[in-house]
XYZ file of N, CA, C and O in Angstrom:
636
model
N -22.598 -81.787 -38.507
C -23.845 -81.932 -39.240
C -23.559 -82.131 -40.721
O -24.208 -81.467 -41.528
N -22.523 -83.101 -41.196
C -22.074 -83.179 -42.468
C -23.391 -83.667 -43.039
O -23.826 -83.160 -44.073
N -24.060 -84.660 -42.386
C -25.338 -85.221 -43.041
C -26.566 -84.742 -43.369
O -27.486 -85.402 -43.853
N -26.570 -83.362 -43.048
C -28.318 -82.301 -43.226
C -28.480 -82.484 -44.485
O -29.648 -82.609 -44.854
N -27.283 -82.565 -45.627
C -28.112 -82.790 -47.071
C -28.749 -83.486 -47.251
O -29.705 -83.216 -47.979
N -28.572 -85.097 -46.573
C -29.415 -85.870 -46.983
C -30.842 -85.574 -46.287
O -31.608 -86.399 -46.784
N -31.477 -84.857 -45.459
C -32.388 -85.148 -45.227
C -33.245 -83.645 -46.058
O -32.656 -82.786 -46.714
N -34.682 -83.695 -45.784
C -35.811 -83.403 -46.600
C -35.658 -82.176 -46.204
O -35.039 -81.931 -45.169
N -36.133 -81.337 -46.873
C -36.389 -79.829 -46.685
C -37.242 -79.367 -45.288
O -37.142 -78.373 -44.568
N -38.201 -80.659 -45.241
C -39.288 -80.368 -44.669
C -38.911 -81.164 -43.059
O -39.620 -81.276 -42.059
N -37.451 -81.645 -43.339
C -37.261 -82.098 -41.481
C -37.870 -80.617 -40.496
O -38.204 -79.490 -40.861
N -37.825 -81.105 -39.481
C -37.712 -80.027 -38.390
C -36.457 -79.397 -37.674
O -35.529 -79.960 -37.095
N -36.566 -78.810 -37.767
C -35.349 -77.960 -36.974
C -35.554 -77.611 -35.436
O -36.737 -77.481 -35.122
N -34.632 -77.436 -34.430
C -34.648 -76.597 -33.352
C -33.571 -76.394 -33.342
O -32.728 -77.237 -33.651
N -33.231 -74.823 -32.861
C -31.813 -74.777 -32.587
C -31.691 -73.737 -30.793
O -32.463 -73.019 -30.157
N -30.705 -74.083 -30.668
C -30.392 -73.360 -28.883
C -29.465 -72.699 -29.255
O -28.554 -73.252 -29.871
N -29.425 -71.027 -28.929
C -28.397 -70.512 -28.989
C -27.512 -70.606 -27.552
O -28.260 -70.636 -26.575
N -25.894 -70.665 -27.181
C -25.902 -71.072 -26.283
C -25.622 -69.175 -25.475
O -25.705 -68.136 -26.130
N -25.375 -69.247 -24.308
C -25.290 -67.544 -23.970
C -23.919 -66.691 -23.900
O -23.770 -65.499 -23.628
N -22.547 -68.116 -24.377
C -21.899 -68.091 -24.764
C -20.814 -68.363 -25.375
O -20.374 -69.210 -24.597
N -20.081 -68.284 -26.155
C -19.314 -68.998 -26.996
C -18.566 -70.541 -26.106
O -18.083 -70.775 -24.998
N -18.825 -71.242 -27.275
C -18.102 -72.364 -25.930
C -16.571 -72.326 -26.678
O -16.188 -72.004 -27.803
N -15.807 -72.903 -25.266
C -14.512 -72.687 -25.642
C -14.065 -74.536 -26.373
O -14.433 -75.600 -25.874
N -13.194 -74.353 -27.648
C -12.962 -74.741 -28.457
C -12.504 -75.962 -28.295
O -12.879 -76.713 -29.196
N -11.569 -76.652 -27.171
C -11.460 -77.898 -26.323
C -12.628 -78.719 -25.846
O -12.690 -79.851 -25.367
N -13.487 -77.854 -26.108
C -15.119 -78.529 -25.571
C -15.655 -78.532 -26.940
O -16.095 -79.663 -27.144
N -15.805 -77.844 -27.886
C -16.392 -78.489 -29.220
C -16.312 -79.894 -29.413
O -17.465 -80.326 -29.418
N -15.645 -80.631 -29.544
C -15.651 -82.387 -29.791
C -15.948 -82.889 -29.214
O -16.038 -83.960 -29.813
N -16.428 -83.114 -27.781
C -16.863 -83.878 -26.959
C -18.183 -83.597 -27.246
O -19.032 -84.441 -27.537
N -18.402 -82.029 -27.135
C -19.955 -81.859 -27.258
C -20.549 -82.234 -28.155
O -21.758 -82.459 -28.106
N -19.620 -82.428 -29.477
C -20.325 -82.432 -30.889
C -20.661 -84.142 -30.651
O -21.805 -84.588 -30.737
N -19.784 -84.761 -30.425
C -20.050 -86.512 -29.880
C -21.198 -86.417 -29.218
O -22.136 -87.060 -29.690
N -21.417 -85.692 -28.097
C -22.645 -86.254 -27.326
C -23.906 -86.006 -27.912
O -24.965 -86.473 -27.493
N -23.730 -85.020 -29.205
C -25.224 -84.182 -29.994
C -25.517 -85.533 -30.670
O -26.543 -86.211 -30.624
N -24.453 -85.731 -31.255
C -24.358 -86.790 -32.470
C -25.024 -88.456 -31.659
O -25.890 -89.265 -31.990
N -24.442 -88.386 -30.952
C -25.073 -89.691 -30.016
C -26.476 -89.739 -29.791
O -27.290 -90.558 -30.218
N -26.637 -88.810 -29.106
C -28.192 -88.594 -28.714
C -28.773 -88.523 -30.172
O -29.829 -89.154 -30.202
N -28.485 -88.028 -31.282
C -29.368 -87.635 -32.364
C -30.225 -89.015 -32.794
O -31.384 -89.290 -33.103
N -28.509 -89.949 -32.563
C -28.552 -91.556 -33.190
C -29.660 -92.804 -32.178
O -29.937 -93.982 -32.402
N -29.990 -92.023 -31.240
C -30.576 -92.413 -30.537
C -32.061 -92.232 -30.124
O -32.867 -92.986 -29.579
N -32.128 -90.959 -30.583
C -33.218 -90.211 -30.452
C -34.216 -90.797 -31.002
O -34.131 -91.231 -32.151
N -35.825 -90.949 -29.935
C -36.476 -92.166 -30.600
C -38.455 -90.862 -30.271
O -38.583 -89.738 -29.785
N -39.181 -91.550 -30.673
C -40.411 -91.201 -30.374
C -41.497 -92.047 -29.958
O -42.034 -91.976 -31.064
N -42.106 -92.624 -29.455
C -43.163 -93.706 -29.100
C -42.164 -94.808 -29.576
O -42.571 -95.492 -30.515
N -40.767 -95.129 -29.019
C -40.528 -96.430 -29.200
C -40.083 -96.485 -30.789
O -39.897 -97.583 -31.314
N -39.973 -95.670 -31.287
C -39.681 -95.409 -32.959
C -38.176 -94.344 -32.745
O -38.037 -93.327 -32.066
N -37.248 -95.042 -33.584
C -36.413 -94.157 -33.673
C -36.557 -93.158 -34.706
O -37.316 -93.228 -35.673
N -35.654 -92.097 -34.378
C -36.197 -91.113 -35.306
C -35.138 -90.735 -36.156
O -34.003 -90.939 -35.726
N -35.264 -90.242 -37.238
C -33.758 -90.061 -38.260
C -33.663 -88.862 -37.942
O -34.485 -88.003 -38.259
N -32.572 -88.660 -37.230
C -32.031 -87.162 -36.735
C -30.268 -87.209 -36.930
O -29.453 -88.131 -36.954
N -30.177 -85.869 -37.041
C -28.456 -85.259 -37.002
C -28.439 -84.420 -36.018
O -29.350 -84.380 -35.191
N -27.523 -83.736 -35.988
C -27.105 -83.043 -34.940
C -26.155 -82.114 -34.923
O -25.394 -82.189 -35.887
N -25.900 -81.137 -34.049
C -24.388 -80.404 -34.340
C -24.632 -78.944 -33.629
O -25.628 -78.314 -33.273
N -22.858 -78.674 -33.599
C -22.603 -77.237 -33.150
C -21.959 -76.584 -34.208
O -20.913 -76.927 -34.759
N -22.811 -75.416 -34.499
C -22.287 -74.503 -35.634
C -21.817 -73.424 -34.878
O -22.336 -73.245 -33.776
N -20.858 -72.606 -35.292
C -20.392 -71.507 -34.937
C -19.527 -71.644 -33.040
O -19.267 -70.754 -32.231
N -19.403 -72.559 -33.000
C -19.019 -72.860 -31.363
C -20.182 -72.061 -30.370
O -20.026 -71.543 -29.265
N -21.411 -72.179 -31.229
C -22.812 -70.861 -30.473
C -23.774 -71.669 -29.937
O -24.153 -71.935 -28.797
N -24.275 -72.208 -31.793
C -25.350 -73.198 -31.840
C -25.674 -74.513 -32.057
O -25.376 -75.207 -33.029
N -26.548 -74.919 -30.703
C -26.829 -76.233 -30.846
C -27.633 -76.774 -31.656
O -28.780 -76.496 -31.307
N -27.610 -77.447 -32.621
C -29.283 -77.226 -33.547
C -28.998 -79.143 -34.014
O -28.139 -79.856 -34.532
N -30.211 -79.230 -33.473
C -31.360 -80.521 -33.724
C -31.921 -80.804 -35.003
O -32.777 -79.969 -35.294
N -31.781 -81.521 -35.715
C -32.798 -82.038 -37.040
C -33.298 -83.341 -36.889
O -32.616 -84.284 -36.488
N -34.728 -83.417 -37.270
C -35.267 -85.054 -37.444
C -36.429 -84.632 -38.720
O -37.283 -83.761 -38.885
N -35.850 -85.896 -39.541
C -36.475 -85.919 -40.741
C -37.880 -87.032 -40.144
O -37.711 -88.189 -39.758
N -39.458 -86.177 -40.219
C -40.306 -86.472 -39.565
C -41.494 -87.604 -40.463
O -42.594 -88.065 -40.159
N -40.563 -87.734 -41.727
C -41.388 -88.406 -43.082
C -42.084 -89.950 -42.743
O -43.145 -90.387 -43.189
N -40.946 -90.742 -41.631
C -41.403 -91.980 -41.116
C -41.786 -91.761 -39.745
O -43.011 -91.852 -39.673
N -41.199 -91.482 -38.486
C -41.807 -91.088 -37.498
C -41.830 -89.550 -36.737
O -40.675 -89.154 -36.579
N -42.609 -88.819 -36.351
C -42.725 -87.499 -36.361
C -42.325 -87.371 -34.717
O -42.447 -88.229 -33.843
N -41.745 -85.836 -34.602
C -41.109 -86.172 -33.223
C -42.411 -85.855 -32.498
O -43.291 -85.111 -32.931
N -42.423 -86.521 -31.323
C -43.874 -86.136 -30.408
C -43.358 -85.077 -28.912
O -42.242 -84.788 -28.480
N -44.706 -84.734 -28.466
C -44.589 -83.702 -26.874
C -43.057 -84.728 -26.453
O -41.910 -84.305 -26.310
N -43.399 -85.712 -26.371
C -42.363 -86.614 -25.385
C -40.740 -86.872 -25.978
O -39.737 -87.078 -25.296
N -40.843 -86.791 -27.401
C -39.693 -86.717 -27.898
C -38.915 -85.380 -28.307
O -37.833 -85.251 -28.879
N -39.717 -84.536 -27.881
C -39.042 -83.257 -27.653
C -39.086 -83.057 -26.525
O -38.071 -82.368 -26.423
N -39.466 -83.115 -25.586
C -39.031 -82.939 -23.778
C -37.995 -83.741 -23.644
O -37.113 -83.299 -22.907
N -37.793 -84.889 -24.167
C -36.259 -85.692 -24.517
C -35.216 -84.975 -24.526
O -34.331 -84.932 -23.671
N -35.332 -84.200 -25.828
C -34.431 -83.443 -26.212
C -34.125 -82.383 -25.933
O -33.346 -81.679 -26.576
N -34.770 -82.052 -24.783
C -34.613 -80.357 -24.000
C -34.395 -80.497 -22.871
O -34.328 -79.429 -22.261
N -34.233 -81.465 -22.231
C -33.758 -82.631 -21.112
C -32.375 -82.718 -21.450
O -31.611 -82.006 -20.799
N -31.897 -83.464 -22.355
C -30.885 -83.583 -23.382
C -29.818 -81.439 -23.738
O -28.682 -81.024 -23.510
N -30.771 -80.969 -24.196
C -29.954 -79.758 -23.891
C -29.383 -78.812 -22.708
O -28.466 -77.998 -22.602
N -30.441 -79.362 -21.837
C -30.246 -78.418 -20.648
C -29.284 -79.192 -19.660
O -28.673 -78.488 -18.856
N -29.071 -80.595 -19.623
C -27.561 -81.232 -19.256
C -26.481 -80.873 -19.903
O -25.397 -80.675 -19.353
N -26.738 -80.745 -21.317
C -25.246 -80.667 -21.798
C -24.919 -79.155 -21.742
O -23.821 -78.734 -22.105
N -26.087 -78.198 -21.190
C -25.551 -76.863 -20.687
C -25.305 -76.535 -19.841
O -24.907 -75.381 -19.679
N -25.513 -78.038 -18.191
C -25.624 -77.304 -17.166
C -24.312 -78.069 -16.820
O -23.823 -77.933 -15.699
N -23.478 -79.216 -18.157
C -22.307 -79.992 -17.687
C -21.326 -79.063 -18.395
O -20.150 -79.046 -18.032
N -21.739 -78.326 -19.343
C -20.489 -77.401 -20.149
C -21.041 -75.580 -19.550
O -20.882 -74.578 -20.247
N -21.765 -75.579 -17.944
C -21.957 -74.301 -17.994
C -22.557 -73.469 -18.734
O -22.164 -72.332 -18.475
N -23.441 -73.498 -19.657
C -23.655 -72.940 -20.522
C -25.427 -72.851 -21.006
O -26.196 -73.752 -21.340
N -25.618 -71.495 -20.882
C -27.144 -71.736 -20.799
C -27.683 -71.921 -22.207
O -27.303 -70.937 -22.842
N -28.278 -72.595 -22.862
C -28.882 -72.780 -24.294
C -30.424 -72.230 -24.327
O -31.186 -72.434 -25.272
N -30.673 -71.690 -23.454
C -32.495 -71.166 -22.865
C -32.525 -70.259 -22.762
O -33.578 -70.156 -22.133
N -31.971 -68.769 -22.949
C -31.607 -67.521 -22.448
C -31.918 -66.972 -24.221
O -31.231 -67.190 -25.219
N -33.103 -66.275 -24.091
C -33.360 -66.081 -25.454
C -33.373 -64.515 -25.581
O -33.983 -63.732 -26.309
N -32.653 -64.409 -24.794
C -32.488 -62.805 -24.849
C -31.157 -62.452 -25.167
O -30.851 -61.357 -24.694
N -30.254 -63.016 -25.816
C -29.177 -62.548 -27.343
C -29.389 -62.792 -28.404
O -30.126 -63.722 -28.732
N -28.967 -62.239 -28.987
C -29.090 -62.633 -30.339
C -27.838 -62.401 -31.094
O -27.293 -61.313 -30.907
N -27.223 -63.340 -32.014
C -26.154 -63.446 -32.511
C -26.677 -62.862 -34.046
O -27.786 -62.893 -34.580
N -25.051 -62.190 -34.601
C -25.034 -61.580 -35.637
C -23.963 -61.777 -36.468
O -23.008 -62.104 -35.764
N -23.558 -61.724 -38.010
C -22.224 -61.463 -38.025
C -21.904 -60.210 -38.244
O -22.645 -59.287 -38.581
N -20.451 -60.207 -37.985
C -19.679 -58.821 -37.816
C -18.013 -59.236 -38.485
O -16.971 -59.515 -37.892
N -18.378 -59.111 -40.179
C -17.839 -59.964 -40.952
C -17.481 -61.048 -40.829
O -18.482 -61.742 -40.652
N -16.741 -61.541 -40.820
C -16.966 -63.355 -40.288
C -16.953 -63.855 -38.912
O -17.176 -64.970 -38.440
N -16.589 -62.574 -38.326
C -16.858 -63.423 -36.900
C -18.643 -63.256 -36.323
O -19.445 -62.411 -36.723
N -18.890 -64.342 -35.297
C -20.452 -64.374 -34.902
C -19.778 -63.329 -33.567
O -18.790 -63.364 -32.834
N -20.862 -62.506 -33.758
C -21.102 -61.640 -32.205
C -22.521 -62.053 -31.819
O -23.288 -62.690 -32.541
N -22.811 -61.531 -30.379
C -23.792 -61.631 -29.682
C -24.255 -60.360 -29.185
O -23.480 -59.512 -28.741
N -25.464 -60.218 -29.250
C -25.919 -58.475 -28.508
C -26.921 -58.894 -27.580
O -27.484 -59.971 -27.778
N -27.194 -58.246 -26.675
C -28.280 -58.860 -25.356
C -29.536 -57.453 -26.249
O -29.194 -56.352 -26.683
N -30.906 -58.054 -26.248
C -32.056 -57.445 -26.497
C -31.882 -56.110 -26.100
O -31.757 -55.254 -26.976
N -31.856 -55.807 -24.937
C -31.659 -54.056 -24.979
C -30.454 -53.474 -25.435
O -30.524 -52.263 -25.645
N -29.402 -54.008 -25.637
C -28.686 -53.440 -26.523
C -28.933 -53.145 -28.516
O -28.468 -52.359 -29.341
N -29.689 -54.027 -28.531
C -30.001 -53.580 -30.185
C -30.240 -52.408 -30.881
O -30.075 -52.054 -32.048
N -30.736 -51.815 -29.717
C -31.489 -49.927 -29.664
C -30.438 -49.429 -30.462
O -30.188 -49.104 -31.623
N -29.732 -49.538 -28.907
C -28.374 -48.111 -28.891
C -27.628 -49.106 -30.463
O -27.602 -48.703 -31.626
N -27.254 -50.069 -30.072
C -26.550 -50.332 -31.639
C -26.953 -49.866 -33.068
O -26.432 -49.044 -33.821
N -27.936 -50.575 -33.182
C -28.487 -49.781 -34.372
C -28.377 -48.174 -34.305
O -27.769 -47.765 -35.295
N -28.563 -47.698 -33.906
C -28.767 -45.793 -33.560
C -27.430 -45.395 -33.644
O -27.361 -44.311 -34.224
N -26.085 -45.928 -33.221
C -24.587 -45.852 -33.483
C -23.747 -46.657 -34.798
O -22.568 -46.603 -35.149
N -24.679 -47.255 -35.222
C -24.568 -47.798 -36.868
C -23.545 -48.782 -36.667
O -22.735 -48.847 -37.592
N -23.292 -49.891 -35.303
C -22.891 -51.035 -35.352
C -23.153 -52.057 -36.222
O -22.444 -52.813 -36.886
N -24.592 -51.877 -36.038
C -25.504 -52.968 -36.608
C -26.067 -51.498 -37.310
O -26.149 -50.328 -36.934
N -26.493 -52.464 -38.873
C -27.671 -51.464 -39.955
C -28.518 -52.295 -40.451
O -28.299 -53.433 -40.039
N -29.618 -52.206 -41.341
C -30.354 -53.029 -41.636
C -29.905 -54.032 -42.700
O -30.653 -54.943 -43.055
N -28.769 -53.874 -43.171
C -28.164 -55.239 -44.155
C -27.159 -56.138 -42.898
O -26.772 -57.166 -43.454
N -26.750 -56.098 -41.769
C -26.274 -57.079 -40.815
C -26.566 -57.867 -40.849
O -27.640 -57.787 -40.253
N -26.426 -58.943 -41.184
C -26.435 -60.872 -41.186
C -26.798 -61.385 -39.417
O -25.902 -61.622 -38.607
N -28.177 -61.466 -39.126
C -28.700 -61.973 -38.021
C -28.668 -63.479 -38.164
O -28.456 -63.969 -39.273
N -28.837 -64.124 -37.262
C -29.098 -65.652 -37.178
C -30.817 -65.699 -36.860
O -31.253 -65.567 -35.716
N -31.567 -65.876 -37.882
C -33.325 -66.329 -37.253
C -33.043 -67.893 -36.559
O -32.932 -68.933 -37.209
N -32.948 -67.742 -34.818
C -32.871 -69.130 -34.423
C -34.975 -69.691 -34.296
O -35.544 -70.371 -33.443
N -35.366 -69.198 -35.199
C -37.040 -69.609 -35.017
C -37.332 -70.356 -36.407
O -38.462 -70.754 -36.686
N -36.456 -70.482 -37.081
C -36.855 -71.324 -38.293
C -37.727 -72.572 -37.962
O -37.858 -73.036 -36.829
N -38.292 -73.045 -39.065
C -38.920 -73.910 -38.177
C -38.545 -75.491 -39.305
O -39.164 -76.451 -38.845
N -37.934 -75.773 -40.239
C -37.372 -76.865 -40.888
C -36.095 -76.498 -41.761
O -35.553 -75.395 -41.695
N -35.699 -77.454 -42.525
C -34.311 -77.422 -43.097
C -34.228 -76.606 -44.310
O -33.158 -76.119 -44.674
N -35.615 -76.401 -45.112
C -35.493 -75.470 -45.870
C -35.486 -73.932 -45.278
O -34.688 -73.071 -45.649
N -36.471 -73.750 -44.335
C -36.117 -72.045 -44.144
C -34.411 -72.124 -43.122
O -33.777 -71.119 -42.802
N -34.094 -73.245 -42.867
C -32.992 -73.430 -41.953
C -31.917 -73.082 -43.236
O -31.043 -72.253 -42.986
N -31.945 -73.579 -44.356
C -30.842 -72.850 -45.585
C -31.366 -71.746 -46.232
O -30.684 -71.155 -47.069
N -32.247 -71.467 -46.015
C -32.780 -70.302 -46.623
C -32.513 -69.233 -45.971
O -31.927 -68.323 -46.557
N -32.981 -69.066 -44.254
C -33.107 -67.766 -44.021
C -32.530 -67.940 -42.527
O -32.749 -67.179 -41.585
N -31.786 -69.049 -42.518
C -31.241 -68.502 -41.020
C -30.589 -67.913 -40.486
O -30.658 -67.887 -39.257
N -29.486 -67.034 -41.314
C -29.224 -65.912 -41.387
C -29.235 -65.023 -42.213
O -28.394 -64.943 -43.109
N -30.623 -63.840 -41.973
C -31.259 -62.995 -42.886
C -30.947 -61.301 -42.401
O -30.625 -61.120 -41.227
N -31.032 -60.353 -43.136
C -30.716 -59.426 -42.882
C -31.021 -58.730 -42.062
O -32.178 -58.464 -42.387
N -30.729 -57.964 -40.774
C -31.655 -57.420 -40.081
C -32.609 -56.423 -40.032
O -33.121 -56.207 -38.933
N -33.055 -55.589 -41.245
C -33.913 -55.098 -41.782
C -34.960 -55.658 -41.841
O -35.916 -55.189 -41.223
N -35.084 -56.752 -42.552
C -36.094 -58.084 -43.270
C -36.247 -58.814 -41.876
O -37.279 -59.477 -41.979
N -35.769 -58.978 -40.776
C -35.953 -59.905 -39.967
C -37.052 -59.560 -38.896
O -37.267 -58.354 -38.768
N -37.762 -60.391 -38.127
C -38.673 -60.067 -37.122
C -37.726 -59.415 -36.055
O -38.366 -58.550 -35.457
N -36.658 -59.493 -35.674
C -36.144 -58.724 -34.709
C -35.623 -57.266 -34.853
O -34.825 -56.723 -34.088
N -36.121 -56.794 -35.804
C -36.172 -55.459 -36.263
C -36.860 -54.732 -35.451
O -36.748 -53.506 -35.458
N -37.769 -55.453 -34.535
C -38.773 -54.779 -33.592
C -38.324 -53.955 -32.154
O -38.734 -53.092 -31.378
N -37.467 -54.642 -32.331
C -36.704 -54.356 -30.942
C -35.641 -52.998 -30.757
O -34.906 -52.803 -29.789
N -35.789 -52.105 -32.007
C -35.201 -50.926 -32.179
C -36.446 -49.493 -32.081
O -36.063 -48.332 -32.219
C-alpha cells in the first residue's frame, strides 16, 4: 500500500482482520492478488481508484478514493467475494470478528473476545495497549486512529 498517500483523507476504507497470521511465503502472492483486484476494481462499469494491501501479515485492508466514482452495494459484494476466496485459497478466515489484534511491543498479538476479561484483570493488556480499530471508516481516521489505546477504544466494553 505504498500509494495510500496519494489518495484523499476521505477515501473509504475496509479492512479484514485475518484469524490468523499468514505465513510469510504467502505474503507476495497475496499482496499481488490485493493489488490486482484493487486495479481492477470497478463500480457500475466505472473503475474505481483503489489500493490495496497486507499490513502486519494480519490485515487485509481495501481503499477506494470515492471523489470520481463511489463504491456501490455491488462493488462491495465484489470485494467480499474477492476476500472470502483469497481466504478460503490461503485457509484463512478474514470474517471471524471475534479477535482482536493488539500490540505487545512491536509484535501484533491476537486475543479472542472472551479472553479480553481475564487479560485485562491480569494486566496483560491495560488501558494504554495499542489496539487495531478495524471499524474505521476512511483514510483519515485509518491514520489517525487505527491503532488507538485500549482505554479510549470502543472495545473497552468487553471487560
Amino acid at each position: 500500500m505504498h500509494d495510500l498517500l496519494a489518495f484523499p483523507d476521505t477515501s473509504r476504507v475496509w479492512i479484514y482482520q485475518a484469524d490468523k497470521f499468514l505465513p510469510a511465503d504467502e505474503i507476495g502472492t497475496m499482496n499481488s492478488r490485493i493489488v490486482e483486484f484493487s486495479r481492477e476494481w470497478t463500480s457500475h462499469n466505472q473503475k474505481l481508484r483503489a489500493t490495496g494491501g497486507l499490513l502486519h501479515d494480519l490485515f487485509l485492508v481495501l481503499v477506494a478514493d470515492e471523489s470520481m466514482a463511489g463504491a456501490s452495494g455491488c462493488s462491495i459484494d465484489t470485494s467480499v467475494k474477492f476476500v472470502r476466496q483469497v481466504g478460503k485459497e490461503y485457509d484463512v478466515d478474514f470474517f471471524n470478528r471475534l479477535h482482536f489484534a493488539y500490540l505487545h511491543g512491536e509484535q501484533v498479538k491476537q486475543l479472542h473476545r472472551d479472553q479480553i476479561s481475564d487479560a485485562y484483570r491480569n494486566k496483560l493488556i491495560t488501558d494504554d495497549t495499542l489496539f487495531f480499530d478495524n471499524l474505521v471508516k476512511d483514510k483519515g481516521e485509518f491514520l489517525a486512529r487505527w491503532i488507538t489505546p485500549f482505554g479510549q477504544s470502543w472495545m473497552k466494553r468487553f471487560i
